[in-house]
């Protein structure tokens, strides 16, 4: 007899099933429970929990694969060597290689990465649905549409070739149902036994044929379906109705009695709002729920991390307040990979155990990344990423992490060329002898790269797959991978992380197995490193490792489309955003939906089309919304990890707008409610401390009680006192280093420069980080603007040094360009900081620097034509043994010296006095600003003017910034040569201060006051004001030195409109200053 039992989510199908099995056991009747593969372990556990261990003799859980094994072990043939997912990937690639010349439609796709995997997957679908390649070939002959015909012919050819390769040395489990189908009638099974079919939504044609044979042998077959009405079902249950009709008709055709379907009674009780949601979500015009829901909650976290934190807070709070066990919680997400790395970290803080019910690809394992990076190097050459992937894997033979850090920094600062990577000799280039010990760098290079060179040398010329796999095994042996793997597994096991030890062990076995498979299947075939790498990655990509639960009492985290309705009391759904849940199905695969429909007309029924999958997704929504017995939480983050905006899915909008009157909440939006967990409350207390500026007296009574609790705690008391001290120092606006610390960091007598003092006056903390701790960003191998500036400075110095007695009126622009081209090229070639001298990038840089230097020189020549001032010196050194001795600064806290270089100084004798003009070259537009100069954040020309005037007993004439530039001029503004020169001058003009003295002004620029003037008249300042500003600069030098020697390292950046030292600060992520 065939019987169907059905009901909605509130029906007690589990109770009915196990009561029926219990009754059979009492009568000595054996029961078989047929379930989908992913439900087998859960169902077995349920049998033991409900019926006891002894019940297993009369209650056996079956899946189609278990049934196949039972029949084959009883009746044969004995199939011992099953091909796994990795083997299928390799054979699919091999099959495509063999038939490449015969393909018509897919010829251009053969070498696309991942295509072999798609083809193997489609053949697996053919086998599951009982479609042979002969049937496919027959249909292809009937199809009239040429494109579809060629596609089916290619698929039939691939199917045949692929199956032949498998059957040569292996068996495919996908074939088992087809093999056992004619044997089931001879399979011995108790004639009075009962078959219970549950948890299925539909069956393939091949599965239906197997069920037909089973029903013939069983006395009773009971089908359980989730449906509200088998004759006139709601749209979401239509697939269940079709499945009922399909099996009922099959039973009738076999002469089996079909009894009237039985509808299951609804469980008593339940939360009214959850029941309302289940009954009305799919109604077209539902009535609104009367009142606010008490057991349905919607949250909008900021991002995925906040989402996990709120989930942990929900679990912790409900366990504390309502007495739930952690195992009462089911957490669901569509993309579990987004959360699986975050969840253990966050949950551990609150003592929440979580079982990640998912399978992880071995591609994520460090050892697999090590091997794949090595193969990628063979295929595509060395690179920073590939080499460091090996280094960071733990299998490179470099155990000292600090040495590895230094090696990584070296690679970043050098960015080795192809020739440098492939040079087996020791590297000699050292960009920073203070930072890198080249011998240590070469030692690490030898440990990491020598085995790869050895592997490459072992195979010359054309390569066979077996030769590459043998070389890879030798590489693994040479690098002691097995020993390292054994040590890693032991360390994880000893530290209680058995699951990680198991993950590494299985990854090792998988890598060895894949290499063996490639050698076996592709052994004698000629293959490139590129193809071998693609084959290896494709094969490993299909291997996933399941993680066993580490605790009995723990929340379960499962993929949303693989979850089991385990009667969870509280269900928390993560990532309920548009396009994620429910998912949209747009990618149709190798066979389009239209082609699948066309095949159905020829009697070939395959997997669901995209539209059918979308319909099936609605049933998944129903199952999720109906899964909790007590409470449902839906979380929709506002943004992704990349900062991209996310929007709530239509599930949330429908619940909010059509079914209930409710607002979204935040777990901790109630100011009277503390966060969950001791550590989160302590962090909240720190925030309250900051809000009250460190004054405990300003605490509200609640926070004062919290403060007293933590102050008396042995563990947190010390942390709280330390935080209070640091907050007090931060609130006071400064922190002070001890004299001893200052001496150790800067020396007993510190050497300063104008740029260092500008850095200190901009932000003392930034100065401390850069010149005290010597913390600086990693050097990246690009052409440093400082190196470019150095070349430009030297070029200008060399050009004008050769023009001491020149008549500037006779120098032409062409002469500037010709001479500068030679000078810049010569200096750049001799600069060891400039790399890749034969590269196009290098040539572009030299061309760019030549343009900047020649334009700047030409503008300076034009200045000298109109001025009585002449070069006084270039790159004038202020310091020990320099052109000018260092400025000695005596302060209350010690002695400091100011040194540096003056880019250019010009001089002229006017009225019997020698006047000096100091010029500071800049790569971008700068101007002197009195406020910034007084603050000491932009006063370099003043510092050096004081130094020159004090040394040479001269008077200040001008202090200027000159932008070195080769501007791009709009053609419409440069119709004539004169207009062009005017535009260039406007973009390369000097800016600063000139003493407002008529005689000096005329000597400085004959055109002073006119439009042709080198400097704007607005730059003029009276002589006495000039002296005041220079005096203020002297005072600021002393103040700066005193502050540095006093140990001041305050995080108090100087800010003014147009000047923000935090904008490009390397340390903004360290100081914690809110610069918004």
Coordinates of C-alpha atoms in Angstrom, one line a residue, residues 356-888:
X356 CA 29.9 25.8 12.0
X357 CA 27.7 23.3 10.0
X358 CA 29.5 23.8 6.7
X359 CA 32.2 22.3 4.5
X360 CA 35.3 24.4 3.8
X361 CA 37.2 24.2 0.5
X362 CA 40.8 23.1 1.1
X363 CA 41.9 26.0 -1.1
X364 CA 41.6 28.1 2.1
X365 CA 44.2 26.0 3.9
X366 CA 47.7 27.5 4.2
X367 CA 49.4 24.3 3.0
X368 CA 47.3 24.2 -0.1
X369 CA 48.1 27.9 -0.8
X370 CA 51.8 27.0 -0.4
X371 CA 51.7 24.3 -3.0
X372 CA 49.5 26.2 -5.4
X373 CA 51.8 29.3 -5.1
X374 CA 54.8 27.1 -5.9
X375 CA 53.0 25.7 -9.0
X376 CA 51.9 29.2 -10.0
X377 CA 55.5 30.3 -9.9
X378 CA 56.4 27.5 -12.3
X379 CA 53.5 28.5 -14.5
X380 CA 53.7 32.3 -14.5
X381 CA 57.0 33.2 -12.8
X382 CA 58.0 34.7 -9.5
X383 CA 56.1 37.6 -7.8
X384 CA 55.9 39.1 -4.4
X385 CA 52.5 37.7 -3.6
X386 CA 53.4 34.1 -4.7
X387 CA 56.7 34.0 -2.8
X388 CA 55.2 35.5 0.4
X389 CA 52.2 33.1 0.2
X390 CA 54.8 30.3 0.5
X391 CA 56.7 32.2 3.2
X392 CA 53.6 32.8 5.4
X393 CA 52.2 29.3 5.0
X394 CA 54.5 27.9 7.7
X395 CA 56.1 25.4 5.2
X396 CA 58.9 27.5 3.8
X397 CA 61.5 26.5 6.4
X398 CA 61.7 30.1 7.8
X399 CA 60.5 29.8 11.4
X400 CA 61.6 33.3 12.5
X401 CA 58.7 35.6 11.8
X402 CA 60.8 38.8 12.3
X403 CA 63.2 37.6 9.6
X404 CA 60.3 36.9 7.3
X405 CA 58.9 40.4 8.0
X406 CA 62.3 42.0 7.0
X407 CA 62.4 39.9 3.9
X408 CA 58.9 41.0 2.9
X409 CA 59.8 44.6 3.5
X410 CA 62.9 44.1 1.3
X411 CA 60.8 42.7 -1.5
X412 CA 58.4 45.6 -1.3
X413 CA 61.2 48.2 -1.3
X414 CA 63.0 46.5 -4.2
X415 CA 60.2 45.1 -6.3
X416 CA 62.5 42.6 -8.0
X417 CA 62.5 42.5 -11.8
X418 CA 62.0 39.2 -13.8
X419 CA 65.8 39.0 -14.2
X420 CA 66.4 39.6 -10.5
X421 CA 63.9 37.0 -9.4
X422 CA 65.5 34.4 -11.7
X423 CA 69.0 35.2 -10.7
X424 CA 70.2 32.2 -8.6
X425 CA 73.2 34.1 -7.4
X426 CA 73.1 36.2 -4.3
X427 CA 71.3 39.5 -4.6
X428 CA 73.6 42.6 -4.2
X429 CA 71.2 45.6 -4.4
X430 CA 70.4 47.0 -1.0
X431 CA 68.1 50.1 -1.0
X432 CA 68.7 50.8 2.7
X433 CA 71.8 49.4 4.4
X434 CA 70.6 50.4 7.8
X435 CA 67.3 48.4 7.4
X436 CA 68.5 45.3 5.6
X437 CA 71.3 42.9 6.1
X438 CA 71.9 41.6 2.6
X439 CA 73.4 38.4 3.9
X440 CA 70.3 37.6 5.9
X441 CA 68.1 38.5 2.9
X442 CA 70.1 36.0 0.7
X443 CA 69.9 33.3 3.3
X444 CA 66.1 33.5 3.4
X445 CA 66.0 33.7 -0.3
X446 CA 68.0 30.5 -0.6
X447 CA 65.8 28.7 1.9
X448 CA 62.6 29.7 0.1
X449 CA 63.6 29.8 -3.6
X450 CA 66.4 27.3 -4.0
X451 CA 64.0 24.3 -3.9
X452 CA 61.9 25.9 -6.6
X453 CA 65.0 26.5 -8.8
X454 CA 66.0 22.9 -8.2
X455 CA 62.5 21.7 -9.2
X456 CA 62.6 23.7 -12.4
X457 CA 66.1 22.4 -13.3
X458 CA 64.9 18.8 -12.8
X459 CA 62.6 19.1 -15.8
X460 CA 63.9 20.4 -19.0
X461 CA 62.2 20.9 -22.3
X462 CA 58.8 19.2 -22.9
X463 CA 57.2 18.0 -19.7
X464 CA 55.0 15.1 -18.9
X465 CA 52.4 15.2 -16.2
X466 CA 54.1 12.3 -14.3
X467 CA 57.4 14.1 -14.4
X468 CA 56.0 17.3 -12.9
X469 CA 54.2 15.3 -10.1
X470 CA 57.4 13.4 -9.3
X471 CA 59.3 16.7 -9.2
X472 CA 56.6 18.2 -6.9
X473 CA 56.8 15.3 -4.5
X474 CA 60.6 15.8 -4.4
X475 CA 60.1 19.5 -3.7
X476 CA 57.8 18.5 -0.8
X477 CA 60.4 16.1 0.5
X478 CA 63.3 18.6 0.1
X479 CA 61.3 21.2 2.1
X480 CA 60.4 18.6 4.8
X481 CA 56.7 19.3 4.4
X482 CA 55.6 16.0 5.9
X483 CA 57.7 16.6 9.1
X484 CA 56.4 20.2 9.4
X485 CA 52.8 19.0 8.8
X486 CA 53.3 16.4 11.6
X487 CA 54.6 19.0 14.0
X488 CA 51.7 21.4 13.2
X489 CA 49.1 18.7 13.7
X490 CA 50.6 17.7 17.0
X491 CA 50.8 21.3 18.2
X492 CA 47.1 21.8 17.4
X493 CA 46.1 18.5 19.1
X494 CA 48.1 19.3 22.2
X495 CA 46.4 22.7 22.5
X496 CA 42.9 21.2 22.2
X497 CA 42.3 22.3 18.6
X498 CA 41.8 18.8 17.2
X499 CA 39.5 20.1 14.4
X500 CA 42.4 22.2 13.0
X501 CA 44.8 19.3 13.3
X502 CA 42.3 17.2 11.3
X503 CA 41.8 19.9 8.7
X504 CA 45.6 20.0 8.1
X505 CA 45.8 16.2 8.0
X506 CA 43.0 15.9 5.5
X507 CA 44.5 18.7 3.4
X508 CA 47.8 16.9 3.2
X509 CA 46.1 13.7 2.2
X510 CA 44.0 15.5 -0.4
X511 CA 47.1 17.2 -2.0
X512 CA 48.9 13.9 -2.2
X513 CA 45.8 12.2 -3.6
X514 CA 45.3 14.9 -6.3
X515 CA 48.9 14.7 -7.4
X516 CA 48.7 10.9 -7.6
X517 CA 45.5 11.2 -9.6
X518 CA 47.0 13.6 -12.1
X519 CA 50.0 11.3 -12.5
X520 CA 47.8 8.3 -13.0
X521 CA 45.3 9.8 -15.4
X522 CA 47.6 12.3 -17.3
X523 CA 50.9 10.5 -16.7
X524 CA 52.4 10.2 -20.2
X525 CA 50.7 13.3 -21.6
X526 CA 52.8 16.3 -22.5
X527 CA 51.5 19.3 -20.4
X528 CA 52.6 22.8 -19.7
X529 CA 53.1 24.2 -16.2
X530 CA 50.2 26.5 -16.8
X531 CA 47.8 23.7 -17.6
X532 CA 49.2 21.6 -14.7
X533 CA 48.5 24.5 -12.3
X534 CA 45.0 25.0 -13.6
X535 CA 44.3 21.2 -13.4
X536 CA 45.6 21.1 -9.8
X537 CA 43.6 24.1 -8.6
X538 CA 40.4 22.8 -10.4
X539 CA 40.8 19.4 -8.8
X540 CA 41.4 20.8 -5.3
X541 CA 38.6 23.3 -5.6
X542 CA 36.1 20.5 -5.6
X543 CA 37.4 19.1 -2.3
X544 CA 35.6 20.3 0.8
X545 CA 36.3 19.5 4.4
X546 CA 33.5 19.2 7.0
X547 CA 34.3 20.5 10.5
X548 CA 33.0 18.3 13.4
X549 CA 31.2 19.9 16.3
X550 CA 33.5 20.6 19.3
X551 CA 30.8 20.7 21.9
X552 CA 27.3 19.3 22.5
X553 CA 25.8 22.5 23.9
X554 CA 26.5 25.1 21.2
X555 CA 24.6 27.2 18.7
X556 CA 24.5 25.7 15.2
X557 CA 25.5 28.0 12.3
X558 CA 24.3 26.6 8.9
X559 CA 24.1 27.5 5.3
X560 CA 20.5 28.7 4.7
X561 CA 19.8 26.4 1.8
X562 CA 21.2 23.3 3.6
X563 CA 19.7 23.7 7.0
X564 CA 17.7 21.1 8.8
X565 CA 14.7 22.1 10.8
X566 CA 15.8 20.8 14.1
X567 CA 13.0 22.2 16.2
X568 CA 15.2 25.2 17.1
X569 CA 13.6 27.5 19.6
X570 CA 15.3 30.6 18.4
X571 CA 16.3 31.2 14.8
X572 CA 18.6 34.1 13.8
X573 CA 18.9 34.8 10.1
X574 CA 21.9 36.8 8.9
X575 CA 22.3 38.8 5.7
X576 CA 18.6 39.2 4.9
X577 CA 19.4 41.7 2.1
X578 CA 18.2 42.2 -1.4
X579 CA 19.4 39.6 -3.9
X580 CA 20.9 37.4 -1.2
X581 CA 17.8 36.0 0.6
X582 CA 15.7 35.3 -1.3
X583 CA 18.3 34.8 -4.1
X584 CA 17.7 35.7 -7.7
X585 CA 18.7 33.1 -10.3
X586 CA 20.0 34.6 -13.5
X587 CA 23.0 32.4 -14.5
X588 CA 21.5 29.5 -16.5
X589 CA 24.8 27.5 -17.0
X590 CA 25.8 25.5 -20.0
X591 CA 22.3 24.6 -20.9
X592 CA 19.9 27.5 -21.0
X593 CA 16.4 27.4 -19.6
X594 CA 15.0 27.4 -23.1
X595 CA 17.2 24.5 -24.1
X596 CA 16.1 22.5 -21.0
X597 CA 12.5 23.2 -21.9
X598 CA 13.2 22.0 -25.4
X599 CA 14.7 18.7 -24.1
X600 CA 11.6 18.1 -22.1
X601 CA 9.6 18.0 -25.3
X602 CA 11.9 15.1 -26.3
X603 CA 11.2 13.3 -23.0
X604 CA 14.4 14.3 -21.3
X605 CA 13.7 15.8 -17.9
X606 CA 16.7 17.5 -16.2
X607 CA 17.3 19.7 -13.1
X608 CA 15.2 22.8 -12.5
X609 CA 15.3 25.9 -14.7
X610 CA 16.2 29.3 -13.2
X611 CA 12.5 30.2 -12.9
X612 CA 11.8 26.9 -11.1
X613 CA 14.7 27.5 -8.8
X614 CA 13.2 30.9 -8.0
X615 CA 10.0 29.2 -7.2
X616 CA 11.8 26.7 -5.0
X617 CA 13.5 29.6 -3.2
X618 CA 10.0 30.7 -2.0
X619 CA 9.6 27.3 -0.3
X620 CA 12.9 27.9 1.4
X621 CA 11.7 31.2 2.7
X622 CA 8.6 29.5 4.1
X623 CA 10.8 26.8 5.8
X624 CA 13.0 29.4 7.4
X625 CA 10.2 31.7 8.6
X626 CA 8.4 28.7 10.1
X627 CA 11.5 27.0 11.7
X628 CA 11.5 28.7 15.1
X629 CA 9.2 27.7 17.9
X630 CA 9.8 30.7 20.1
X631 CA 11.5 33.6 18.5
X632 CA 12.7 34.8 15.0
X633 CA 15.4 37.4 14.4
X634 CA 16.1 38.8 11.0
X635 CA 19.3 40.9 10.5
X636 CA 19.9 43.1 7.4
X637 CA 23.3 44.8 7.5
X638 CA 23.5 48.3 5.9
X639 CA 26.9 47.8 4.2
X640 CA 29.2 45.1 3.0
X641 CA 32.8 44.6 4.1
X642 CA 33.9 46.7 1.1
X643 CA 31.6 49.6 2.2
X644 CA 29.1 49.0 -0.5
X645 CA 25.5 49.9 0.5
X646 CA 23.1 46.9 1.1
X647 CA 19.4 47.1 1.2
X648 CA 16.9 44.9 3.2
X649 CA 15.3 42.1 1.2
X650 CA 11.6 42.0 0.3
X651 CA 11.1 39.6 3.2
X652 CA 11.8 42.4 5.7
X653 CA 9.9 45.1 3.8
X654 CA 6.8 42.8 3.6
X655 CA 6.9 41.9 7.3
X656 CA 7.3 45.6 8.2
X657 CA 4.9 47.1 5.8
X658 CA 2.2 44.6 5.1
X659 CA 2.0 42.1 8.0
X660 CA 3.0 43.9 11.1
X661 CA 3.3 47.4 12.6
X662 CA 6.9 47.2 13.9
X663 CA 10.1 49.1 13.9
X664 CA 13.6 47.9 13.5
X665 CA 15.6 47.7 16.7
X666 CA 19.2 47.6 18.0
X667 CA 20.2 45.0 20.5
X668 CA 21.6 47.7 22.8
X669 CA 19.5 50.7 21.8
X670 CA 18.0 50.9 25.3
X671 CA 20.2 53.3 27.3
X672 CA 19.1 51.6 30.5
X673 CA 20.3 48.2 29.3
X674 CA 24.0 47.2 29.4
X675 CA 25.6 45.2 26.7
X676 CA 25.9 41.4 27.1
X677 CA 29.0 39.9 28.7
X678 CA 31.7 41.1 31.1
X679 CA 34.1 42.3 28.5
X680 CA 31.6 44.2 26.4
X681 CA 30.3 46.0 29.5
X682 CA 33.9 46.9 30.4
X683 CA 34.4 48.4 26.9
X684 CA 31.2 50.4 27.4
X685 CA 32.5 51.6 30.7
X686 CA 35.6 52.9 29.0
X687 CA 33.3 54.8 26.5
X688 CA 31.4 56.3 29.5
X689 CA 34.8 57.3 31.0
X690 CA 35.7 59.2 27.9
X691 CA 32.2 60.8 27.7
X692 CA 32.6 62.1 31.2
X693 CA 36.2 63.3 30.5
X694 CA 37.6 60.8 33.1
X695 CA 35.6 62.3 36.0
X696 CA 34.0 59.5 38.0
X697 CA 31.9 62.1 39.8
X698 CA 30.0 62.8 36.6
X699 CA 28.9 59.1 36.3
X700 CA 25.2 58.3 36.4
X701 CA 24.3 56.0 39.4
X702 CA 24.2 53.0 37.1
X703 CA 27.7 53.6 35.7
X704 CA 29.0 54.4 39.1
X705 CA 27.8 51.0 40.3
X706 CA 29.4 49.4 37.2
X707 CA 32.7 51.3 37.9
X708 CA 32.7 50.1 41.5
X709 CA 32.2 46.5 40.4
X710 CA 35.1 46.5 38.0
X711 CA 37.4 48.5 40.3
X712 CA 37.1 45.7 42.9
X713 CA 37.6 43.0 40.3
X714 CA 41.1 41.4 40.5
X715 CA 41.5 41.1 36.7
X716 CA 39.8 44.3 35.5
X717 CA 40.8 46.6 38.4
X718 CA 44.4 47.0 37.1
X719 CA 43.1 47.5 33.5
X720 CA 40.6 50.2 34.7
X721 CA 43.3 52.1 36.7
X722 CA 45.7 52.0 33.7
X723 CA 42.9 53.3 31.4
X724 CA 42.0 56.1 33.8
X725 CA 45.7 57.2 33.9
X726 CA 46.0 57.2 30.1
X727 CA 42.7 59.0 29.7
X728 CA 43.8 61.6 32.2
X729 CA 47.0 62.3 30.2
X730 CA 45.1 62.4 26.9
X731 CA 42.5 64.7 28.3
X732 CA 45.2 67.1 29.6
X733 CA 46.3 67.5 26.0
X734 CA 49.8 66.1 26.2
X735 CA 52.0 63.3 27.4
X736 CA 55.6 63.8 28.5
X737 CA 58.5 61.5 28.0
X738 CA 61.1 61.2 30.8
X739 CA 64.5 62.8 30.3
X740 CA 66.0 59.4 30.1
X741 CA 63.6 58.4 27.4
X742 CA 64.4 61.6 25.5
X743 CA 68.1 61.0 25.7
X744 CA 67.7 57.4 24.5
X745 CA 65.4 58.4 21.6
X746 CA 67.1 61.6 20.4
X747 CA 70.5 61.6 22.0
X748 CA 72.0 64.0 24.6
X749 CA 72.3 66.8 21.9
X750 CA 69.7 66.6 19.3
X751 CA 70.2 67.6 15.6
X752 CA 67.2 69.5 14.1
X753 CA 66.4 70.8 10.7
X754 CA 63.7 73.2 9.5
X755 CA 61.6 70.3 8.2
X756 CA 61.9 68.4 11.4
X757 CA 60.7 71.4 13.4
X758 CA 57.9 72.0 11.0
X759 CA 56.9 68.3 11.6
X760 CA 57.1 68.8 15.4
X761 CA 55.0 72.0 15.3
X762 CA 52.4 70.4 13.1
X763 CA 52.0 67.5 15.5
X764 CA 54.4 66.5 18.3
X765 CA 53.1 62.9 18.2
X766 CA 53.9 62.6 14.5
X767 CA 57.4 63.9 15.1
X768 CA 57.8 61.4 18.0
X769 CA 56.7 58.5 15.8
X770 CA 58.9 59.5 12.8
X771 CA 62.1 60.7 14.5
X772 CA 61.8 59.1 18.0
X773 CA 60.5 55.6 17.3
X774 CA 61.8 55.8 13.7
X775 CA 58.5 54.3 12.6
X776 CA 57.8 54.8 8.9
X777 CA 55.7 53.2 6.2
X778 CA 57.1 50.3 4.3
X779 CA 59.3 51.3 1.5
X780 CA 57.6 50.5 -1.8
X781 CA 59.7 50.2 -4.9
X782 CA 58.4 53.2 -6.8
X783 CA 60.3 56.3 -7.8
X784 CA 60.2 58.3 -4.6
X785 CA 59.3 61.9 -5.0
X786 CA 62.2 62.7 -2.7
X787 CA 64.6 61.0 -5.1
X788 CA 63.0 63.0 -7.9
X789 CA 63.4 66.2 -6.0
X790 CA 67.0 65.4 -5.2
X791 CA 67.8 64.9 -9.0
X792 CA 66.0 68.2 -9.9
X793 CA 67.9 70.1 -7.2
X794 CA 71.3 68.7 -8.3
X795 CA 70.4 69.4 -12.0
X796 CA 69.6 73.1 -11.2
X797 CA 72.7 73.4 -9.1
X798 CA 74.9 72.0 -11.9
X799 CA 73.3 74.1 -14.6
X800 CA 73.6 77.5 -12.7
X801 CA 77.0 76.7 -11.2
X802 CA 78.4 76.6 -14.8
X803 CA 76.8 80.1 -15.4
X804 CA 78.7 82.1 -12.8
X805 CA 79.9 84.7 -15.3
X806 CA 77.3 84.1 -17.9
X807 CA 75.3 86.8 -19.6
X808 CA 71.8 85.6 -18.9
X809 CA 70.4 87.7 -21.8
X810 CA 72.2 85.4 -24.2
X811 CA 70.8 82.1 -22.7
X812 CA 67.9 80.7 -24.7
X813 CA 65.1 78.3 -23.9
X814 CA 66.5 75.8 -26.4
X815 CA 69.9 76.0 -24.6
X816 CA 68.2 75.3 -21.2
X817 CA 66.4 72.3 -22.7
X818 CA 69.5 70.9 -24.4
X819 CA 71.8 71.3 -21.4
X820 CA 69.2 70.1 -18.9
X821 CA 68.5 67.0 -21.0
X822 CA 72.1 66.0 -20.7
X823 CA 72.4 67.0 -17.0
X824 CA 69.3 65.2 -15.9
X825 CA 70.1 62.1 -17.8
X826 CA 73.6 61.9 -16.4
X827 CA 72.5 62.5 -12.8
X828 CA 69.5 60.1 -13.0
X829 CA 71.7 57.3 -14.5
X830 CA 74.2 57.7 -11.7
X831 CA 71.5 57.6 -8.9
X832 CA 71.2 54.0 -7.6
X833 CA 67.8 54.8 -6.1
X834 CA 66.5 55.0 -9.7
X835 CA 65.8 51.4 -11.0
X836 CA 64.7 49.9 -14.2
X837 CA 66.9 52.1 -16.4
X838 CA 65.9 50.3 -19.5
X839 CA 62.1 50.4 -18.8
X840 CA 59.6 52.7 -20.4
X841 CA 58.6 54.0 -17.0
X842 CA 62.2 55.1 -16.3
X843 CA 62.4 56.8 -19.7
X844 CA 59.2 58.6 -19.0
X845 CA 60.4 59.8 -15.6
X846 CA 63.7 61.2 -17.1
X847 CA 61.7 62.9 -19.8
X848 CA 59.3 64.4 -17.2
X849 CA 62.2 65.5 -14.9
X850 CA 63.9 67.1 -18.0
X851 CA 60.8 69.1 -18.7
X852 CA 60.5 70.3 -15.1
X853 CA 64.2 71.2 -14.7
X854 CA 64.4 73.0 -18.1
X855 CA 61.2 75.0 -17.5
X856 CA 62.3 75.9 -13.9
X857 CA 65.8 76.9 -15.2
X858 CA 64.3 79.0 -18.0
X859 CA 62.0 80.9 -15.6
X860 CA 65.0 81.5 -13.3
X861 CA 67.1 82.7 -16.2
X862 CA 64.4 85.2 -17.1
X863 CA 64.4 86.3 -13.4
X864 CA 68.2 87.0 -13.5
X865 CA 67.7 88.9 -16.8
X866 CA 65.5 91.4 -15.0
X867 CA 67.4 91.4 -11.7
X868 CA 70.6 92.6 -10.2
X869 CA 70.6 89.6 -7.9
X870 CA 73.0 86.7 -8.9
X871 CA 73.4 83.2 -7.4
X872 CA 75.1 83.3 -4.0
X873 CA 75.1 79.5 -3.7
X874 CA 73.2 76.3 -4.4
X875 CA 72.6 73.4 -1.9
X876 CA 74.3 75.5 0.8
X877 CA 74.9 73.2 3.7
X878 CA 74.3 74.3 7.3
X879 CA 76.0 72.0 9.6
X880 CA 79.3 70.6 10.8
X881 CA 82.0 71.2 8.1
X882 CA 79.3 72.9 6.0
X883 CA 79.2 76.3 4.3
X884 CA 77.5 77.6 7.4
X885 CA 78.0 76.2 10.9
X886 CA 75.0 74.7 12.6
X887 CA 72.8 77.0 14.7
X888 CA 73.3 76.2 18.3

